[in-house]
Coordinates of C-alpha atoms in Angstrom, one line a residue:
Chain A
X72 CA 184.2 18.1 104.9
X73 CA 183.8 20.3 101.8
X74 CA 183.3 19.1 98.3
X75 CA 186.8 20.4 97.4
X76 CA 188.7 18.5 100.0
X77 CA 190.6 15.3 99.1
X78 CA 188.9 13.3 101.8
X79 CA 185.5 14.1 100.1
X80 CA 186.6 12.1 97.0
X81 CA 187.5 9.1 99.2
X82 CA 184.2 9.5 101.1
X83 CA 182.2 9.8 97.8
X84 CA 183.9 6.7 96.4
X85 CA 183.1 4.6 99.5
X86 CA 179.5 5.8 99.5
X87 CA 179.0 4.9 95.8
X88 CA 180.5 1.5 96.3
X89 CA 178.4 0.8 99.4
X90 CA 175.3 2.2 97.7
X91 CA 175.5 -0.2 94.7
X92 CA 177.2 -3.3 96.3
X93 CA 175.0 -3.6 99.4
X94 CA 171.4 -4.9 99.1
X95 CA 169.1 -2.4 97.4
X96 CA 166.7 -2.5 100.4
X97 CA 169.2 -0.6 102.5
X98 CA 170.3 1.9 99.9
X99 CA 168.4 4.6 101.7
X100 CA 170.1 3.7 105.0
X101 CA 173.5 3.9 103.3
X102 CA 172.8 7.4 102.1
X103 CA 171.3 8.4 105.6
X104 CA 174.4 7.0 107.3
X105 CA 176.7 8.8 104.8
X106 CA 174.8 12.1 105.3
X107 CA 175.0 11.9 109.1
X108 CA 178.8 11.2 108.9
X109 CA 179.2 14.1 106.5
X110 CA 177.2 16.4 108.8
X111 CA 179.2 15.2 111.9
X112 CA 182.4 16.3 110.2
X113 CA 181.2 19.9 110.9
X114 CA 180.9 19.1 114.7
X115 CA 178.6 17.0 116.7
X116 CA 176.7 19.8 118.3
X117 CA 175.3 21.2 115.0
X118 CA 173.5 17.9 114.3
X119 CA 171.3 18.3 117.3
X120 CA 169.5 21.2 115.6
X121 CA 168.7 19.4 112.4
X122 CA 167.6 16.3 114.3
X123 CA 165.3 18.4 116.4
X124 CA 163.9 20.5 113.5
X125 CA 163.2 17.3 111.6
X126 CA 161.5 15.6 114.6
X127 CA 159.2 18.6 115.2
X128 CA 158.3 18.6 111.5
X129 CA 157.8 14.8 111.3
X130 CA 155.6 14.8 114.5
X131 CA 153.5 17.7 113.1
X132 CA 153.1 16.2 109.7
X133 CA 152.1 12.8 111.1
X134 CA 149.6 14.5 113.5
X135 CA 148.0 16.6 110.7
X136 CA 147.7 13.5 108.5
X137 CA 146.1 11.6 111.3
X138 CA 143.5 14.4 111.9
X139 CA 142.7 14.5 108.1
X140 CA 142.1 10.8 108.1
X141 CA 139.9 10.8 111.2
X142 CA 137.9 14.0 110.6
X143 CA 135.2 13.7 108.0
X144 CA 134.7 17.4 107.4
X145 CA 137.7 18.9 105.6
X146 CA 137.1 22.4 106.8
X147 CA 136.9 21.4 110.5
X148 CA 140.0 19.3 110.1
X149 CA 141.9 22.3 108.6
X150 CA 140.8 24.5 111.4
X151 CA 142.0 22.0 114.0
X152 CA 145.4 21.7 112.3
X153 CA 146.1 25.3 111.6
X154 CA 147.3 26.3 115.2
X155 CA 149.6 23.2 115.4
X156 CA 151.0 24.0 111.9
X157 CA 151.6 27.7 112.9
X158 CA 153.3 26.6 116.1
X159 CA 155.6 24.2 114.4
X160 CA 156.5 26.7 111.7
X161 CA 157.1 29.3 114.4
X162 CA 159.5 26.9 116.2
X163 CA 161.3 26.2 112.9
X164 CA 161.6 30.0 112.2
X165 CA 162.8 30.5 115.8
X166 CA 165.5 27.9 115.4
X167 CA 166.5 29.7 112.1
X168 CA 166.6 33.1 113.8
X169 CA 168.7 31.7 116.6
X170 CA 171.3 30.7 114.1
X171 CA 171.0 33.9 112.0
X172 CA 170.8 36.6 114.6
X173 CA 171.7 34.9 117.8
X174 CA 175.2 36.4 117.9
X175 CA 173.9 39.9 117.1
X176 CA 171.3 39.7 119.8
X177 CA 173.8 38.6 122.4
X178 CA 176.3 41.3 121.4
X179 CA 173.6 44.0 121.5
X180 CA 172.2 42.8 124.9
X181 CA 175.7 42.7 126.3
X182 CA 176.3 46.3 125.3
X183 CA 172.9 47.5 126.4
X184 CA 172.6 45.7 129.7
X185 CA 176.4 45.7 130.4
X186 CA 176.0 42.1 131.4
X187 CA 179.3 40.5 130.4
X188 CA 178.3 37.0 131.3
X189 CA 176.0 37.0 128.2
X190 CA 179.0 37.3 125.9
X191 CA 180.2 33.8 126.9
X192 CA 177.1 32.2 125.3
X193 CA 178.1 30.4 122.2
X194 CA 175.7 30.4 119.3
X195 CA 175.8 27.2 117.3
X196 CA 175.0 27.7 113.6
X197 CA 173.7 24.5 112.2
X198 CA 175.1 23.6 108.8
X199 CA 172.6 24.4 106.0
X200 CA 170.0 25.8 108.4
X201 CA 168.5 28.2 105.9
X202 CA 168.1 25.5 103.3
X203 CA 166.7 22.7 105.4
X204 CA 164.4 25.0 107.4
X205 CA 162.8 26.2 104.2
X206 CA 162.5 22.6 102.9
X207 CA 160.8 21.5 106.2
X208 CA 158.4 24.5 106.1
X209 CA 157.4 23.7 102.6
X210 CA 156.8 20.0 103.6
X211 CA 154.5 21.0 106.4
X212 CA 152.6 23.5 104.3
X213 CA 152.1 21.0 101.5
X214 CA 150.8 18.4 104.0
X215 CA 148.5 21.0 105.5
X216 CA 147.2 22.0 102.0
X217 CA 147.0 18.3 101.0
X218 CA 149.5 18.7 98.3
X219 CA 151.9 16.1 99.8
X220 CA 151.6 12.9 101.8
X221 CA 153.0 13.0 105.4
X222 CA 156.1 10.9 106.0
X223 CA 155.4 8.1 108.5
X224 CA 159.0 7.3 109.3
X225 CA 161.1 9.8 111.1
X226 CA 164.3 8.5 109.6
X227 CA 162.9 8.8 106.0
X228 CA 162.1 12.4 106.7
X229 CA 165.6 12.9 108.2
X230 CA 167.2 11.5 105.1
X231 CA 165.2 14.0 103.0
X232 CA 166.4 16.8 105.3
X233 CA 170.0 15.9 105.8
X234 CA 170.8 14.3 102.3
X235 CA 174.4 15.4 102.2
X236 CA 174.9 16.7 98.6
X237 CA 172.3 19.4 99.1
X238 CA 172.9 20.3 102.7
X239 CA 175.8 22.7 102.1
X240 CA 174.1 25.1 99.6
X241 CA 170.8 23.6 98.6
X242 CA 168.9 23.3 96.4
X243 CA 165.9 23.9 98.6
X244 CA 164.3 20.6 97.8
X245 CA 160.6 19.8 97.9
X246 CA 159.7 16.6 99.8
X247 CA 157.2 15.5 97.2
X248 CA 160.0 15.7 94.5
X249 CA 163.0 14.2 96.3
X250 CA 161.5 11.8 98.9
X251 CA 160.0 9.4 96.3
X252 CA 163.4 9.2 94.6
X253 CA 165.1 8.4 97.9
X254 CA 162.5 5.6 98.6
X255 CA 163.1 3.9 95.2
X256 CA 165.8 1.2 94.6
X257 CA 168.4 2.3 92.1
X258 CA 170.4 0.1 89.8
X259 CA 173.9 1.1 88.6
X260 CA 173.5 2.8 85.2
X261 CA 176.8 3.5 83.3
X262 CA 175.3 6.4 81.3
X263 CA 174.0 8.1 84.5
X264 CA 177.4 7.5 86.1
X265 CA 179.3 9.1 83.2
X266 CA 176.9 12.0 83.0
X267 CA 177.1 12.6 86.7
X268 CA 180.8 12.5 86.7
X269 CA 180.9 15.0 83.8
X270 CA 178.7 17.4 85.7
X271 CA 180.8 17.1 88.8
X272 CA 184.0 17.9 86.7
X273 CA 182.3 20.9 85.2
X274 CA 181.2 22.0 88.7
X275 CA 184.8 21.7 90.0
X276 CA 186.1 23.6 87.0
X277 CA 183.7 26.5 87.7
X278 CA 184.5 26.5 91.4
X279 CA 188.2 25.9 91.5
X280 CA 189.5 27.2 88.2
X281 CA 187.1 30.2 87.7
X282 CA 185.4 31.3 91.0
X283 CA 188.5 30.8 93.2
X284 CA 190.8 32.6 90.7
X285 CA 188.5 35.6 90.3
X286 CA 188.0 35.6 94.1
X287 CA 191.6 36.7 94.5
X288 CA 191.0 40.0 92.6
X289 CA 187.6 40.5 94.3
X290 CA 189.1 40.1 97.8
X291 CA 192.1 42.3 97.0
X292 CA 190.1 45.2 95.7
X293 CA 187.1 45.1 98.0
X294 CA 189.4 44.3 101.0
X295 CA 191.2 47.7 100.7
X296 CA 188.7 49.9 99.0
X297 CA 190.6 53.2 99.7
X298 CA 193.5 52.0 97.6
X299 CA 191.7 51.6 94.3
X300 CA 190.1 53.7 91.6
X301 CA 186.7 53.3 90.0
X302 CA 188.0 51.2 87.1
X303 CA 189.5 48.7 89.5
X304 CA 186.1 48.4 91.1
X305 CA 184.4 47.9 87.7
X306 CA 186.7 45.0 86.9
X307 CA 186.4 43.6 90.5
X308 CA 182.7 43.9 90.6
X309 CA 182.2 42.2 87.2
X310 CA 184.6 39.4 88.5
X311 CA 182.5 39.2 91.7
X312 CA 179.4 38.6 89.7
X313 CA 181.0 35.8 87.7
X314 CA 182.7 34.4 90.8
X315 CA 179.4 34.1 92.7
X316 CA 177.7 32.4 89.7
X317 CA 180.6 29.9 89.3
X318 CA 180.9 29.3 93.0
X319 CA 177.2 28.7 93.6
X320 CA 176.3 27.0 90.4
X321 CA 179.6 25.0 90.5
X322 CA 178.5 23.6 93.9
X323 CA 175.1 22.8 92.5
X324 CA 176.7 20.9 89.6
X325 CA 178.9 18.9 92.0
X326 CA 175.8 18.1 94.2
X327 CA 173.6 17.3 91.1
X328 CA 176.4 15.2 89.5
X329 CA 177.0 13.1 92.6
X330 CA 173.2 12.6 93.0
X331 CA 173.0 11.5 89.3
X332 CA 175.6 8.9 90.0
X333 CA 173.3 7.6 92.7
X334 CA 170.4 7.6 90.3
X335 CA 168.8 10.7 91.9
X336 CA 167.8 14.0 90.3
X337 CA 168.0 17.2 92.3
X338 CA 166.0 20.2 91.4
X339 CA 167.7 22.6 89.0
X340 CA 168.9 25.8 90.8
X341 CA 170.3 27.7 87.7
X342 CA 169.2 28.1 84.1
X343 CA 171.9 30.4 82.6
X344 CA 170.6 33.4 84.4
X345 CA 172.8 35.9 82.5
X346 CA 170.9 35.2 79.3
X347 CA 167.9 36.8 81.0
X348 CA 166.3 39.9 79.4
X349 CA 164.8 41.3 82.5
X350 CA 165.2 41.4 86.3
X351 CA 162.1 39.2 86.8
X352 CA 163.4 36.6 84.3
X353 CA 166.8 36.7 86.0
X354 CA 165.3 35.7 89.3
X355 CA 163.4 32.9 87.6
X356 CA 166.7 31.5 86.4
X357 CA 169.0 32.2 89.4
X358 CA 168.6 30.3 92.7
X359 CA 165.4 28.9 91.2
X360 CA 164.5 26.8 94.3
X361 CA 164.6 29.9 96.6
X362 CA 162.5 31.9 94.1
X363 CA 159.9 29.2 93.7
X364 CA 159.8 28.7 97.5
X365 CA 159.0 32.3 98.0
X366 CA 156.5 32.3 95.2
X367 CA 154.6 29.2 96.5
X368 CA 154.8 29.9 100.3
X369 CA 154.8 33.7 100.6
X370 CA 153.9 35.5 97.4
X371 CA 150.9 33.4 96.3
X372 CA 149.3 32.9 99.7
X373 CA 149.6 36.7 100.3
X374 CA 148.4 37.7 96.9
X375 CA 145.3 35.5 96.9
X376 CA 144.4 36.1 100.6
X377 CA 140.8 37.3 101.0
X378 CA 142.2 40.3 103.0
X379 CA 144.3 41.6 100.1
X380 CA 141.7 40.8 97.5
X381 CA 139.2 42.8 99.7
X382 CA 141.6 45.8 99.8
X383 CA 142.2 45.5 96.1
X384 CA 138.4 45.5 95.5
X385 CA 138.0 48.7 97.5
X386 CA 140.9 50.5 95.8
X387 CA 139.5 49.3 92.4
X388 CA 136.1 50.9 93.2
X389 CA 137.7 54.2 94.4
X390 CA 140.7 54.6 92.1
X391 CA 140.1 52.3 89.2
X392 CA 141.1 48.8 88.1
X393 CA 144.8 49.6 87.6
X394 CA 145.4 50.7 91.2
X395 CA 143.4 47.7 92.5
X396 CA 145.5 45.3 90.4
X397 CA 148.7 47.0 91.3
X398 CA 148.2 46.6 95.1
X399 CA 148.1 42.9 94.6
X400 CA 151.5 43.0 93.0
X401 CA 153.2 45.6 95.1
X402 CA 152.4 44.4 98.6
X403 CA 153.4 40.7 98.2
X404 CA 156.4 41.5 96.0
X405 CA 157.7 44.0 98.5
X406 CA 157.4 41.5 101.4
X407 CA 159.0 38.7 99.3
X408 CA 162.0 40.9 98.5
X409 CA 162.6 42.1 102.0
X410 CA 162.4 38.5 103.2
X411 CA 164.8 37.4 100.3
X412 CA 167.3 40.0 101.5
X413 CA 167.0 38.9 105.1
X414 CA 167.3 35.2 104.1
X415 CA 170.8 36.0 102.8
X416 CA 171.8 38.0 105.8
X417 CA 170.4 40.3 108.5
X418 CA 172.7 43.2 107.7
X419 CA 171.4 46.5 106.3
X420 CA 173.3 45.9 103.1
X421 CA 171.1 42.9 102.4
X422 CA 167.9 44.8 103.3
X423 CA 168.9 47.5 100.8
X424 CA 169.8 44.8 98.3
X425 CA 166.4 43.2 98.7
X426 CA 164.7 46.6 98.2
X427 CA 166.8 47.3 95.2
X428 CA 165.7 44.2 93.4
X429 CA 162.1 44.4 94.7
X430 CA 161.7 48.0 93.6
X431 CA 163.1 47.1 90.1
X432 CA 160.7 44.2 89.7
X433 CA 157.7 46.0 91.1
X434 CA 158.3 49.0 88.8
X435 CA 158.8 46.9 85.7
X436 CA 155.4 45.2 86.5
X437 CA 153.4 48.3 87.5
X438 CA 154.8 50.5 84.7
X439 CA 154.7 47.7 82.0
X440 CA 152.2 49.6 79.8
X441 CA 154.3 52.9 80.0
X442 CA 157.5 51.0 79.2
X443 CA 155.8 49.4 76.1
X444 CA 154.5 52.9 75.0
X445 CA 158.0 54.3 75.4
X446 CA 159.6 51.6 73.3
X447 CA 157.0 52.2 70.6
X448 CA 157.6 56.0 70.8
X449 CA 161.4 55.5 70.5
X450 CA 160.8 53.0 67.6
X451 CA 162.7 50.3 69.5
X452 CA 162.2 46.9 68.0
X453 CA 162.4 44.7 71.1
X454 CA 162.7 41.5 69.1
X455 CA 165.9 42.2 67.2
X456 CA 169.1 40.4 68.3
X457 CA 171.0 43.7 69.2
X458 CA 168.2 44.7 71.7
X459 CA 168.3 41.2 73.3
X460 CA 172.1 41.5 73.7
X461 CA 171.6 44.9 75.2
X462 CA 169.0 43.5 77.7
X463 CA 171.4 40.6 78.7
X464 CA 174.3 43.1 79.3
X465 CA 171.9 45.2 81.3
X466 CA 171.0 42.2 83.4
X467 CA 174.6 41.5 84.1
X468 CA 175.3 45.1 85.1
X469 CA 172.2 45.2 87.3
X470 CA 173.4 42.2 89.1
X471 CA 176.9 43.6 89.4
X472 CA 175.5 46.8 91.1
X473 CA 173.8 44.4 93.6
X474 CA 177.1 42.8 94.2
X475 CA 178.7 46.2 95.1
X476 CA 175.9 46.5 97.7
X477 CA 176.7 43.2 99.3
X478 CA 180.4 42.3 98.8
X479 CA 181.9 45.0 101.1
X480 CA 179.5 44.1 103.9
X481 CA 179.1 47.8 104.8
X482 CA 176.8 50.2 103.1
X483 CA 179.1 53.2 103.7
X484 CA 181.9 51.4 101.8
X485 CA 179.5 50.5 99.0
X486 CA 178.5 54.2 98.8
X487 CA 182.2 55.1 98.5
X488 CA 182.7 52.6 95.7
X489 CA 179.8 54.0 93.7
X490 CA 181.3 57.5 94.2
X491 CA 184.6 56.2 92.8
X492 CA 182.9 54.6 89.9
X493 CA 181.2 57.9 89.0
X494 CA 183.8 60.5 89.9
X495 CA 187.2 58.7 90.1
X496 CA 187.1 56.2 87.3
X497 CA 190.7 56.6 86.0
X498 CA 190.2 54.6 82.7
X499 CA 194.0 54.4 82.1
X500 CA 194.1 51.7 84.8
X501 CA 192.4 49.3 82.4
X502 CA 195.3 49.4 80.0
X503 CA 198.4 50.3 81.9
X504 CA 199.0 46.8 83.4
X505 CA 198.0 47.7 86.9
X506 CA 195.2 45.1 86.7
X507 CA 197.9 42.5 87.0
X508 CA 198.8 43.7 90.4
X509 CA 195.5 42.8 92.0
X510 CA 196.6 39.4 93.3
X511 CA 196.7 37.7 90.0
X512 CA 199.8 38.0 87.7
X513 CA 199.4 38.5 84.0
X514 CA 199.1 34.8 82.9
X515 CA 196.7 34.1 85.7
X516 CA 194.6 37.2 85.0
X517 CA 194.5 36.3 81.3
X518 CA 193.6 32.7 82.2
X519 CA 190.7 34.0 84.3
X520 CA 189.3 36.0 81.4
X521 CA 189.8 33.1 79.0
X522 CA 187.9 30.8 81.4
X523 CA 185.0 33.3 81.5
X524 CA 185.0 33.0 77.7
X525 CA 184.9 29.2 78.0
X526 CA 182.0 29.5 80.5
X527 CA 180.1 31.8 78.2
X528 CA 180.6 29.5 75.2
X529 CA 179.6 26.4 77.1
X530 CA 176.5 28.3 78.4
X531 CA 175.6 29.3 74.8
X532 CA 175.9 25.7 73.7
X533 CA 173.8 24.5 76.7
X534 CA 171.1 27.0 75.8
X535 CA 170.8 25.2 72.4
X536 CA 170.7 21.7 73.9
X537 CA 172.5 19.3 76.1
X538 CA 176.3 19.6 75.8
X539 CA 176.7 16.2 77.5
X540 CA 174.5 14.6 74.9
X541 CA 176.7 16.1 72.2
X542 CA 179.9 15.0 73.9
X543 CA 178.4 11.5 74.2
X544 CA 177.7 11.5 70.5
X545 CA 181.4 12.3 69.6
X546 CA 183.9 9.6 68.8
X547 CA 185.8 8.0 71.7
X548 CA 189.1 9.8 71.0
X549 CA 187.5 13.3 71.0
X550 CA 185.3 12.4 74.0
X551 CA 188.1 11.2 76.2
X552 CA 190.3 14.1 75.1
X553 CA 187.6 16.5 76.5
X554 CA 187.4 14.6 79.8
X555 CA 191.2 14.6 80.2
X556 CA 191.5 18.3 79.3
X557 CA 188.8 19.1 81.8
X558 CA 190.2 16.9 84.5
X559 CA 193.8 18.1 84.2
X560 CA 192.8 21.7 83.8
X561 CA 191.3 21.5 87.3
X562 CA 194.4 19.8 88.6
X563 CA 196.8 22.3 86.9
X564 CA 194.8 25.5 87.0
X565 CA 192.8 25.0 90.1
X566 CA 193.6 27.5 92.9
X567 CA 195.5 25.9 95.8
X568 CA 198.0 28.6 96.7
X569 CA 199.0 29.7 100.2
X570 CA 196.2 31.4 102.1
X571 CA 193.6 29.8 99.8
X572 CA 190.7 28.3 101.7
X573 CA 189.3 25.6 99.4
X574 CA 186.8 24.6 102.1
X575 CA 184.5 27.6 101.8
X576 CA 181.6 28.1 99.4
X577 CA 180.0 31.6 99.3
X578 CA 176.4 30.4 99.8
X579 CA 177.4 28.1 102.7
X580 CA 177.1 31.0 105.0
X581 CA 173.4 31.5 104.4
Chain B
X108 CA 129.6 29.1 83.4
X109 CA 132.4 28.7 80.9
X110 CA 131.2 31.7 79.0
X111 CA 130.9 33.8 82.1
X112 CA 134.4 32.8 83.3
X113 CA 135.9 33.5 79.8
X114 CA 134.3 37.0 79.8
X115 CA 135.8 37.8 83.2
X116 CA 139.2 36.5 82.1
X117 CA 139.2 38.4 78.8
X118 CA 138.3 41.6 80.6
X119 CA 141.0 41.2 83.2
X120 CA 143.8 39.9 81.0
X121 CA 143.1 41.0 77.4
X122 CA 146.7 40.3 76.4
X123 CA 146.4 36.5 77.2
X124 CA 145.1 34.1 74.5
X125 CA 143.2 31.6 76.7
X126 CA 142.9 29.1 73.9
X127 CA 146.6 29.0 73.0
X128 CA 147.0 25.8 75.0
X129 CA 145.2 23.3 77.1
X130 CA 147.9 23.6 79.7
X131 CA 148.1 27.4 80.3
X132 CA 150.1 27.2 83.5
X133 CA 152.4 24.3 82.6
X134 CA 153.2 26.0 79.2
X135 CA 154.1 29.2 81.0
X136 CA 151.2 31.3 79.4
X137 CA 149.9 32.1 82.8
X138 CA 152.7 33.3 85.2
X139 CA 152.2 33.9 88.9
X140 CA 151.3 37.6 88.4
X141 CA 148.6 36.7 85.9
X142 CA 147.3 33.9 88.1
X143 CA 146.9 36.2 91.1
X144 CA 145.0 38.7 88.8
X145 CA 142.7 35.8 87.7
X146 CA 142.1 34.5 91.2
X147 CA 141.2 38.0 92.4
X148 CA 138.8 38.6 89.5
X149 CA 137.1 35.2 89.9
X150 CA 136.8 35.8 93.7
X151 CA 135.2 39.3 93.2
X152 CA 133.0 38.4 90.3
X153 CA 131.5 35.1 91.6
X154 CA 131.7 35.9 95.4
X155 CA 133.7 32.7 96.1
X156 CA 136.8 32.0 98.3
X157 CA 139.5 30.0 96.5
X158 CA 141.4 28.1 99.2
X159 CA 145.1 27.8 98.7
X160 CA 144.9 24.0 98.1
X161 CA 142.8 24.7 95.1
X162 CA 145.5 26.8 93.5
X163 CA 147.1 24.0 91.5
X164 CA 148.0 23.8 87.9
X165 CA 145.1 21.5 87.0
X166 CA 142.5 24.0 88.1
X167 CA 144.0 26.8 85.9
X168 CA 145.3 25.0 82.9
X169 CA 142.2 25.9 80.8
X170 CA 139.1 28.0 80.8
X171 CA 137.0 24.8 81.3
X172 CA 139.1 23.8 84.3
X173 CA 138.7 27.3 85.9
X174 CA 134.9 27.2 85.2
X175 CA 134.6 23.8 86.8
X176 CA 136.5 25.0 89.9
X177 CA 134.3 28.1 90.2
X178 CA 131.2 26.0 89.8
X179 CA 132.4 23.6 92.5
X180 CA 133.3 26.3 94.9
X181 CA 130.0 28.2 94.3
X182 CA 127.9 25.3 95.7

């Protein structure tokens, strides 16, 4: 059951009614039951994996907590717990790898060993495996580092893991943030209900009106790369960037809006990333929960590990402070970005994509003094509006280059596209009307561009303050006019044509 | 201790105004890159090991908090 299916609306309505009409004591059980039902709609076998992963995590967390309570010496307790923690995290990662590379391993082994029986093994990919695995690892690490309390009830931890609005595409929730909210009783709040509904409508608008409309052009052009010129790819790649943003952030708005109706607040996953002035800032504003996860559980532990500090000290003595400092930035960032690429997919295109962003962020850090000097030398005032706009456009284009690396799914095709962009651009395509032959007719294409403008305007207003607060402050006629326009624009302009698969979200595959 | 810590911090991160706020991490004055630089500098200068559970906002929000942490870990 996807957020865009009609049966989801019925399901959501029943959940909201049961949540507020049944006794508050069992609110968490209502959400747990709803989440299990939601998960089961994707097949009963998938649920075994999430139940198992949660059980391993719960048992380990409870055991660590027990050791910490009984052992008087904190250092000894930590030493006792470390192997168990590593074993559990290892099992969680093994389950993740099974889902991620299981098919590839079987395929390779079948080819290498010529053992055909292997090919009959079916790999079951648990829904949301990348998201819940990371949430569970963070929970275990936090319990181990005494930054969070262990959950005593298995079913409470299961609710945190399987909570259905976030299971499809995240956010990668932290237990210490979400679990207390899931424990509390929630009274119906009309304001929260309206705000949640508004956020859901905005999410559906982004997903069904913008992302799915632009996806038609993206799929047409990237699906038959030999048939198109560089300018086609420029338009399609820019559309692919906006499409991914609207698809992913739209899903987050639907999940966040529904949670708000239940009185729950999910972590923000987006903060208008295309207003970022640098690659590093972009990744602090795009898929925020993945970025903070890598920062807290990979980057920081690596960067402050005694081994790396020791290496940094030696290099500092030999080559000076700058080299010593740089090694502490370069090594953890390189590892984080390779892992970020692999988190998305195990293909080479994602490895290169990870290296592309990693190299950019590492260079901007390591060469920050030179970049500053160059700006001074060229008399560039980095605080004027025009320079800020330039930086934002640059961020958008950098992301678009990244999309060209990943959308075709084959590095050789990506290479061909870059070649066409440089040597076979054919600018006339942009004005001779052939853009209207890429799957969207003229009115639909213009509507797509208009919607991007609406998105940009809304984002600008959101940067200046809450748009929902402003709408709430308007008179009732204007307020309801906005709601009706938004609602009917989804009904009228949403993409439902033949061959359109409303069930799939891009980030659901990760 | 506070003076010693401040000296190390100013040498390592001359661009940071450590008195701009009493919540250096929460206010975004110290980002993760600056934090790792500070942790490495304190580790090298005072010969301490800062366990990961000590790396929380409260221990790095001010010079006084960092000095208190160094003092505690030096014992």
